[in-house]
CSV table of C-alpha atoms and ligand atoms in Angstrom, one decimal:
chain,number,residue,atom,x,y,z
A,1,MET,CA,-109.1,47.6,113.5
A,2,LYS,CA,-110.8,44.2,112.9
A,3,GLU,CA,-108.4,42.5,115.3
A,4,MET,CA,-108.9,45.2,117.9
A,5,ILE,CA,-112.7,44.7,117.8
A,6,GLN,CA,-112.3,41.0,117.9
A,7,LYS,CA,-110.2,41.2,121.0
A,8,LEU,CA,-112.6,43.6,122.7
A,9,LYS,CA,-115.5,41.4,121.7
A,10,SER,CA,-114.1,38.4,123.5
A,11,GLN,CA,-113.1,40.6,126.5
A,12,PHE,CA,-116.7,41.8,126.6
A,13,GLU,CA,-118.2,38.3,126.4
A,14,THR,CA,-116.0,37.0,129.2
A,15,LYS,CA,-117.0,39.8,131.5
A,16,LEU,CA,-120.7,39.5,130.5
A,17,LYS,CA,-120.6,35.9,131.6
A,18,ASP,CA,-119.5,37.0,135.1
A,19,VAL,CA,-122.3,39.5,135.5
A,20,ASN,CA,-124.8,38.4,138.0
A,21,ASP,CA,-126.0,41.5,139.7
A,22,GLN,CA,-126.9,45.1,139.0
A,23,LYS,CA,-123.6,46.4,140.2
A,24,SER,CA,-121.4,44.3,137.9
A,25,LEU,CA,-123.7,45.0,135.0
A,26,GLU,CA,-123.3,48.7,135.6
A,27,ASP,CA,-119.5,48.3,135.9
A,28,LEU,CA,-119.6,46.6,132.5
A,29,ARG,CA,-121.6,49.4,131.0
A,30,LEU,CA,-119.1,51.9,132.3
A,31,ASP,CA,-116.2,49.9,131.0
A,32,PHE,CA,-117.6,49.6,127.5
A,33,LEU,CA,-120.3,52.1,126.8
A,34,SER,CA,-119.6,55.2,128.8
A,35,LYS,CA,-118.0,58.4,127.6
A,36,LYS,CA,-114.5,57.2,128.7
A,37,GLY,CA,-115.3,53.6,127.9
A,38,GLN,CA,-113.5,51.2,125.5
A,39,ILE,CA,-115.8,51.9,122.6
A,40,THR,CA,-115.1,55.6,122.7
A,41,GLN,CA,-111.4,54.8,122.9
A,42,LEU,CA,-111.9,52.6,119.8
A,43,MET,CA,-113.5,55.6,118.0
A,44,LYS,CA,-110.4,57.7,118.8
A,45,GLU,CA,-108.3,55.0,117.1
A,46,LEU,CA,-110.2,55.8,114.0
A,47,SER,CA,-108.1,58.9,113.3
A,48,LYS,CA,-105.1,56.6,112.8
A,49,VAL,CA,-106.8,54.5,110.1
A,50,PRO,CA,-105.9,55.5,106.5
A,51,ASN,CA,-108.6,57.5,104.9
A,52,GLU,CA,-109.7,54.9,102.3
A,53,GLN,CA,-110.3,52.4,105.1
A,54,LYS,CA,-112.1,54.8,107.5
A,55,LYS,CA,-115.6,54.2,106.3
A,56,GLU,CA,-115.4,50.4,106.7
A,57,ALA,CA,-113.7,50.7,110.1
A,58,GLY,CA,-116.4,53.1,111.3
A,59,GLN,CA,-119.1,50.7,110.2
A,60,LEU,CA,-117.3,47.9,112.0
A,61,ILE,CA,-117.2,49.9,115.3
A,62,ASN,CA,-120.8,50.9,115.0
A,63,SER,CA,-122.0,47.4,114.5
A,64,PHE,CA,-119.9,46.2,117.4
A,65,LYS,CA,-121.3,49.0,119.6
A,66,GLN,CA,-124.8,47.9,118.5
A,67,GLU,CA,-124.1,44.3,119.5
A,68,VAL,CA,-122.7,45.4,122.9
A,69,LEU,CA,-125.8,47.4,123.5
A,70,GLU,CA,-128.1,44.5,122.6
A,71,ARG,CA,-126.1,42.0,124.7
A,72,TYR,CA,-126.2,44.5,127.6
A,73,GLU,CA,-130.0,45.1,127.3
A,74,GLY,CA,-130.5,41.4,127.1
A,75,LYS,CA,-128.6,40.8,130.3
A,76,LYS,CA,-130.5,43.6,132.0
A,77,GLU,CA,-133.8,41.9,131.0
A,78,GLN,CA,-132.5,38.6,132.3
A,79,LEU,CA,-131.6,40.1,135.7
A,80,ILE,CA,-135.0,41.7,135.9
A,81,SER,CA,-136.9,38.5,135.4
A,82,LEU,CA,-134.6,36.7,137.8
A,83,GLN,CA,-135.4,39.4,140.4
A,84,GLU,CA,-139.1,39.0,139.8
A,85,LYS,CA,-138.8,35.3,140.2
A,86,LEU,CA,-137.0,35.7,143.5
A,87,LEU,CA,-139.7,38.1,144.7
A,88,ILE,CA,-142.4,35.6,143.8
A,89,ASP,CA,-140.5,32.8,145.5
A,90,GLY,CA,-140.0,34.9,148.5
A,91,ALA,CA,-136.3,33.9,148.4
A,92,GLU,CA,-134.2,35.3,151.2
A,93,SER,CA,-131.4,36.3,148.9
A,94,TYR,CA,-133.3,39.4,147.7
A,95,ASP,CA,-131.0,42.0,146.2
A,96,ASP,CA,-132.3,45.5,146.3
A,97,SER,CA,-129.7,46.8,143.9
A,98,MET,CA,-131.2,44.8,141.1
A,99,PRO,CA,-133.3,46.6,138.5
A,100,THR,CA,-136.9,46.4,139.3
A,101,GLY,CA,-138.3,46.7,135.8
A,102,CYS,CA,-140.1,49.9,136.7
A,103,PRO,CA,-139.7,52.6,134.1
A,104,CYS,CA,-137.3,55.2,135.3
A,105,GLY,CA,-137.4,58.9,134.5
A,106,SER,CA,-134.5,60.7,132.9
A,107,TYR,CA,-132.8,64.0,133.7
A,108,HIS,CA,-133.9,67.1,131.8
A,109,PRO,CA,-131.2,68.2,129.3
A,110,ILE,CA,-130.8,71.6,131.1
A,111,THR,CA,-130.2,69.7,134.4
A,112,LEU,CA,-127.5,67.7,132.7
A,113,VAL,CA,-125.7,70.7,131.3
A,114,GLN,CA,-126.1,72.5,134.6
A,115,ARG,CA,-124.6,69.7,136.6
A,116,GLU,CA,-121.7,69.3,134.1
A,117,LEU,CA,-120.9,73.0,134.4
A,118,GLU,CA,-121.2,72.9,138.2
A,119,ASP,CA,-118.7,70.1,138.3
A,120,ILE,CA,-116.3,72.0,136.1
A,121,PHE,CA,-116.5,75.2,138.1
A,122,GLU,CA,-116.2,73.3,141.5
A,123,SER,CA,-113.0,71.8,140.2
A,124,MET,CA,-111.7,75.3,139.6
A,125,GLY,CA,-112.6,76.3,143.2
A,126,PHE,CA,-116.0,77.9,142.7
A,127,ASP,CA,-118.9,77.6,145.2
A,128,VAL,CA,-122.3,76.7,143.7
A,129,GLU,CA,-125.1,78.9,145.0
A,130,ASP,CA,-128.9,78.8,144.7
A,131,TYR,CA,-131.1,81.9,144.6
A,132,ASN,CA,-134.7,82.9,144.6
A,133,GLU,CA,-136.9,83.1,141.5
A,134,ILE,CA,-139.0,85.9,143.0
A,135,VAL,CA,-136.8,88.9,143.8
A,136,ASP,CA,-137.3,92.6,144.4
A,137,ASP,CA,-136.6,95.6,142.1
A,138,TYR,CA,-133.4,96.5,144.1
A,139,HIS,CA,-131.7,93.2,143.5
A,140,CYS,CA,-132.8,92.7,139.9
A,141,PHE,CA,-131.9,96.2,138.8
A,142,GLU,CA,-130.8,98.9,141.1
A,143,ALA,CA,-128.0,96.9,142.8
A,144,LEU,CA,-126.7,96.2,139.3
A,145,ASN,CA,-126.3,99.9,138.4
A,146,ILE,CA,-129.6,100.1,136.6
A,147,PRO,CA,-131.5,102.9,138.3
A,148,LYS,CA,-135.2,103.4,138.1
A,149,TYR,CA,-136.4,105.0,134.9
A,150,HIS,CA,-133.0,104.4,133.2
A,151,PRO,CA,-133.4,103.3,129.5
A,152,ALA,CA,-131.2,100.2,130.2
A,153,ARG,CA,-134.4,98.8,131.9
A,154,ASP,CA,-135.9,98.4,128.5
A,155,MET,CA,-133.5,95.6,127.7
A,156,GLN,CA,-135.3,93.2,130.1
A,157,ASP,CA,-139.1,93.2,130.5
A,158,THR,CA,-140.3,90.7,133.0
A,159,TYR,CA,-143.4,89.7,135.1
A,160,TYR,CA,-144.3,91.9,138.1
A,161,LEU,CA,-146.2,90.5,141.1
A,162,THR,CA,-149.0,92.5,142.7
A,163,THR,CA,-147.0,92.4,145.9
A,164,LYS,CA,-145.1,95.7,146.0
A,165,ASN,CA,-141.7,95.7,144.3
A,166,GLN,CA,-141.7,92.0,143.6
A,167,LEU,CA,-140.9,90.4,140.2
A,168,LEU,CA,-139.8,87.2,138.6
A,169,LYS,CA,-136.0,87.5,138.1
A,170,SER,CA,-135.1,88.4,134.5
A,171,HIS,CA,-131.5,87.3,134.9
A,172,THR,CA,-129.2,85.4,137.3
A,173,SER,CA,-127.3,88.6,137.8
A,174,ALA,CA,-130.0,89.4,140.3
A,175,ALA,CA,-128.1,87.3,142.8
A,176,GLN,CA,-124.8,89.2,142.5
A,177,ASN,CA,-125.5,91.6,145.4
A,178,ALA,CA,-126.5,88.8,147.9
A,179,ILE,CA,-123.5,86.7,146.9
A,180,LEU,CA,-121.1,89.6,147.3
A,181,LYS,CA,-122.5,90.3,150.7
A,182,LYS,CA,-122.4,86.6,151.7
A,183,TYR,CA,-118.7,86.1,150.8
A,184,GLY,CA,-117.4,89.6,151.3
A,185,LYS,CA,-116.5,89.0,154.9
A,186,ASP,CA,-114.2,86.1,154.1
A,187,LEU,CA,-112.6,88.0,151.3
A,188,LYS,CA,-111.7,91.0,153.6
A,189,GLU,CA,-110.9,89.1,156.8
A,190,LYS,CA,-109.3,85.9,155.4
A,191,GLY,CA,-108.2,87.0,151.9
A,192,ARG,CA,-110.4,84.2,150.5
A,193,PRO,CA,-111.3,85.2,146.9
A,194,ILE,CA,-115.0,85.2,146.0
A,195,ARG,CA,-115.6,82.6,143.4
A,196,ALA,CA,-119.2,81.5,142.9
A,197,VAL,CA,-121.5,80.3,140.2
A,198,PHE,CA,-125.3,80.5,140.6
A,199,PRO,CA,-127.5,78.8,138.1
A,200,GLY,CA,-131.2,79.6,137.9
A,201,ARG,CA,-134.5,79.9,136.2
A,202,CYS,CA,-135.1,83.3,134.6
A,203,PHE,CA,-138.2,84.9,133.1
A,204,ARG,CA,-138.9,87.5,130.5
A,205,ASN,CA,-141.9,88.9,128.8
A,206,GLU,CA,-141.0,87.6,125.3
A,207,ALA,CA,-142.9,86.8,122.2
A,208,ILE,CA,-142.3,83.1,122.1
A,209,ASP,CA,-140.9,81.4,119.0
A,210,ALA,CA,-138.2,78.8,118.2
A,211,CYS,CA,-135.5,81.0,119.7
A,212,HIS,CA,-137.3,82.9,122.5
A,213,GLU,CA,-139.0,81.6,125.6
A,214,ASN,CA,-140.5,83.4,128.6
A,215,THR,CA,-138.8,80.9,131.0
A,216,PHE,CA,-135.2,79.9,130.5
A,217,PHE,CA,-132.0,79.1,132.4
A,218,GLN,CA,-128.8,81.0,132.9
A,219,MET,CA,-125.7,80.4,135.0
A,220,GLU,CA,-124.0,83.4,136.4
A,221,GLY,CA,-120.5,83.5,137.8
A,222,ILE,CA,-118.4,86.0,139.6
A,223,MET,CA,-114.8,86.1,140.8
A,224,VAL,CA,-113.6,89.0,143.1
A,225,ASP,CA,-110.2,89.5,144.6
A,226,LYS,CA,-107.3,91.9,144.5
A,227,ASP,CA,-105.9,92.5,141.0
A,228,ILE,CA,-108.4,90.5,139.0
A,229,SER,CA,-108.2,91.5,135.4
A,230,VAL,CA,-109.6,90.6,132.0
A,231,SER,CA,-106.8,88.0,131.6
A,232,ASN,CA,-108.3,86.0,134.5
A,233,LEU,CA,-111.7,86.3,132.9
A,234,ILE,CA,-110.4,84.9,129.6
A,235,TYR,CA,-108.5,82.1,131.3
A,236,PHE,CA,-111.5,80.8,133.2
A,237,MET,CA,-113.9,81.1,130.3
A,238,LYS,CA,-111.6,79.3,127.9
A,239,THR,CA,-110.8,76.5,130.4
A,240,MET,CA,-114.4,76.0,131.2
A,241,LEU,CA,-115.6,76.0,127.6
A,242,SER,CA,-112.8,73.6,126.5
A,243,GLU,CA,-114.1,71.2,129.1
A,244,VAL,CA,-117.8,71.6,128.1
A,245,PHE,CA,-117.1,70.9,124.4
A,246,SER,CA,-114.3,68.4,125.2
A,247,LYS,CA,-111.8,70.2,123.0
A,248,GLU,CA,-109.6,73.2,122.9
A,249,VAL,CA,-111.8,76.3,122.0
A,250,THR,CA,-110.6,79.6,120.6
A,251,VAL,CA,-112.4,82.6,122.1
A,252,ARG,CA,-112.6,86.3,121.3
A,253,LEU,CA,-114.0,89.3,123.1
A,254,ARG,CA,-116.1,92.0,121.5
A,255,PRO,CA,-117.3,95.1,123.3
A,256,GLY,CA,-120.8,94.8,124.7
A,257,PHE,CA,-122.9,97.0,126.9
A,258,PHE,CA,-124.3,95.9,130.3
A,259,PRO,CA,-124.7,98.5,133.0
A,260,PHE,CA,-123.3,96.2,135.7
A,261,VAL,CA,-119.9,95.7,134.0
A,262,GLU,CA,-117.2,98.1,132.8
A,263,PRO,CA,-115.8,97.2,130.3
A,264,GLY,CA,-118.4,94.8,129.1
A,265,PHE,CA,-117.9,92.1,126.5
A,266,GLU,CA,-119.6,89.6,124.3
A,267,LEU,CA,-117.5,86.4,124.4
A,268,ASP,CA,-117.6,84.4,121.1
A,269,ILE,CA,-116.2,81.0,120.5
A,270,GLN,CA,-114.8,79.9,117.1
A,271,CYS,CA,-117.3,77.7,115.4
A,272,LEU,CA,-116.6,74.1,116.4
A,273,ILE,CA,-118.2,72.7,113.2
A,274,CYS,CA,-116.2,74.6,110.6
A,275,GLU,CA,-113.3,75.7,112.8
A,276,GLY,CA,-113.7,79.3,111.8
A,277,GLU,CA,-114.0,78.8,108.0
A,278,GLY,CA,-117.7,79.8,108.0
A,279,CYS,CA,-120.7,77.4,107.7
A,280,SER,CA,-124.5,77.5,108.1
A,281,SER,CA,-124.3,76.9,111.9
A,282,CYS,CA,-122.3,80.1,112.5
A,283,LYS,CA,-124.1,82.1,109.7
A,284,ASN,CA,-120.8,82.0,107.8
A,285,SER,CA,-119.1,84.2,110.3
A,286,GLY,CA,-116.8,81.5,111.8
A,287,TRP,CA,-117.9,82.6,115.3
A,288,LEU,CA,-120.7,81.8,117.8
A,289,GLU,CA,-121.9,84.3,120.4
A,290,LEU,CA,-121.9,82.5,123.7
A,291,CYS,CA,-121.5,84.5,126.8
A,292,PRO,CA,-121.8,88.1,127.8
A,293,CYS,CA,-119.3,89.1,130.5
A,294,GLY,CA,-117.1,91.9,131.8
A,295,MET,CA,-115.3,93.5,134.8
A,296,ILE,CA,-117.8,94.1,137.6
A,297,HIS,CA,-118.7,97.8,137.7
A,298,PRO,CA,-117.4,99.7,140.7
A,299,ASN,CA,-120.9,100.7,141.8
A,300,VAL,CA,-121.9,97.0,141.9
A,301,LEU,CA,-118.9,96.2,144.1
A,302,LYS,CA,-119.8,99.2,146.3
A,303,TYR,CA,-123.5,98.2,146.7
A,304,GLY,CA,-122.3,94.7,147.5
A,305,GLY,CA,-120.2,96.1,150.4
A,306,ILE,CA,-116.9,95.1,148.8
A,307,ASN,CA,-115.3,98.5,148.1
A,308,THR,CA,-115.8,101.8,149.9
A,309,GLU,CA,-116.3,105.3,148.5
A,310,GLU,CA,-112.8,106.2,149.6
A,311,ASN,CA,-111.2,103.2,148.0
A,312,PRO,CA,-113.4,102.2,145.1
A,313,TYR,CA,-110.8,100.0,143.4
A,314,GLU,CA,-109.4,98.0,146.3
A,315,TYR,CA,-110.9,94.9,144.9
A,316,THR,CA,-111.8,94.0,141.3
A,317,GLY,CA,-113.7,91.2,139.7
A,318,PHE,CA,-115.2,89.7,136.7
A,319,ALA,CA,-118.7,88.4,136.0
A,320,PHE,CA,-120.3,86.3,133.2
A,321,GLY,CA,-123.9,85.2,132.4
A,322,LEU,CA,-124.0,82.0,130.5
A,323,GLY,CA,-127.2,81.0,128.7
A,324,LEU,CA,-127.7,77.5,130.0
A,325,THR,CA,-130.7,76.9,127.7
A,326,ARG,CA,-128.7,78.2,124.7
A,327,LEU,CA,-125.7,76.0,125.6
A,328,ALA,CA,-128.0,73.0,125.9
A,329,MET,CA,-129.4,73.8,122.4
A,330,MET,CA,-125.8,74.0,121.0
A,331,LYS,CA,-124.5,70.9,122.8
A,332,TYR,CA,-127.4,68.7,121.9
A,333,GLY,CA,-128.4,70.2,118.6
A,334,VAL,CA,-131.9,71.2,119.8
A,335,LYS,CA,-133.3,73.5,117.1
A,336,ASP,CA,-136.5,74.7,118.9
A,337,ILE,CA,-136.2,76.2,122.4
A,338,ARG,CA,-139.9,75.3,123.1
A,339,THR,CA,-138.8,71.6,123.4
A,340,PHE,CA,-137.4,72.2,126.8
A,341,ASN,CA,-140.6,73.4,128.5
A,342,SER,CA,-142.9,71.1,126.4
A,343,GLY,CA,-143.1,68.2,128.9
A,344,ASP,CA,-143.0,66.0,125.9
A,345,LEU,CA,-141.3,62.8,127.1
A,346,SER,CA,-140.6,61.5,123.6
A,347,SER,CA,-138.1,64.3,123.1
A,348,LEU,CA,-137.0,64.9,126.7
A,349,SER,CA,-136.3,61.3,127.7
A,350,GLN,CA,-133.6,61.0,124.9
A,351,PHE,CA,-130.9,62.9,126.8
A,352,VAL,CA,-128.4,61.0,128.8
A,353,SER,CA,-125.5,62.1,130.8
A,354,ARG,CA,-122.2,61.3,129.1
B,1,DAH,N1,-127.5,89.5,132.9
B,1,DAH,C1,-127.3,89.7,131.5
B,1,DAH,C2,-128.5,89.3,130.7
B,1,DAH,O1,-129.2,88.4,131.1
B,1,DAH,C3,-126.1,88.9,131.1
B,1,DAH,C4,-124.8,89.3,131.6
B,1,DAH,C5,-124.0,90.2,130.9
B,1,DAH,C6,-124.3,88.8,132.8
B,1,DAH,C7,-122.8,90.5,131.3
B,1,DAH,C8,-123.1,89.2,133.3
B,1,DAH,C9,-122.3,90.1,132.6
B,1,DAH,O2,-122.6,88.7,134.4
B,1,DAH,O3,-121.1,90.4,133.0
B,1,DAH,O4,-128.7,89.8,129.7
């Protein structure tokens, strides 16, 4: 390990010497410090080191990483002051790609998780759609097989506007009807399956605590075609979650009730920390509840103009509703949901895309 680090160190120093603008500095950062960079690769080598040497090797890698970070920051500062000097001198070789020294904002952790998921789904052929935050009663409930006065309405209380029939959407499922209508024509005329994800802000009338917020994010997804079955649902969820957590995940389905799917499920993943043995993160069950899902109810497909009364099973599909906020909490180890809407930069500026 020592030799590998030594070799990398001299490689890093040689490259650092050649850095003279923002672009080459960023290339160097990607090469060494990014998710797929050399230091991460080095960490992977750690698994091959005999157990009794692991601790020391780990420390060596950490201090190397620290050194690379410091050298990188130092170079950045140097480029900034050079840029400032150039500006003062009014030199003609002004390079607008150089860092300006202005403090930059950072992406919100939910944005990071959302974008990562969008990329994964796009790579699997899904379209990414946007939808309103203010919707009507029909889209939020009735089109989803939740009739007026049905007890299933009690599951989601939200905020109603004084304008007739308008409310803040309580789940991203509220977009299903519009998406089915938008893509239904291509499905029927060209045989193009409907594959779409639609992330969005949702609202509920909740008593706020560390696990409940009145404003949170979900990402809904649907796939509709001929002969879509639960196997397709499991395949897509498993592939997506293995990408998100960067390792193979084991999933299981339990029955769950949602009026807009039949059958409906709760999808759990095997706890990534204890690998199913049971630990405090999974409340000793070995499983974490992650994503409700199911086969889209025939009524929902009918209201969306996909199937007809005469042929109610011509097309079938699955749907899922991922809690983006919950996923961000799991991924980044955020214990209190209120952090996300706090606007507190000391917490929120710590998240970086990997
Ligand atoms: N909309 C549901 C909620 O927020 C979640 C959900 C359940 C979405 C099952 C789905 C689904 O697409 O199939 O509670």
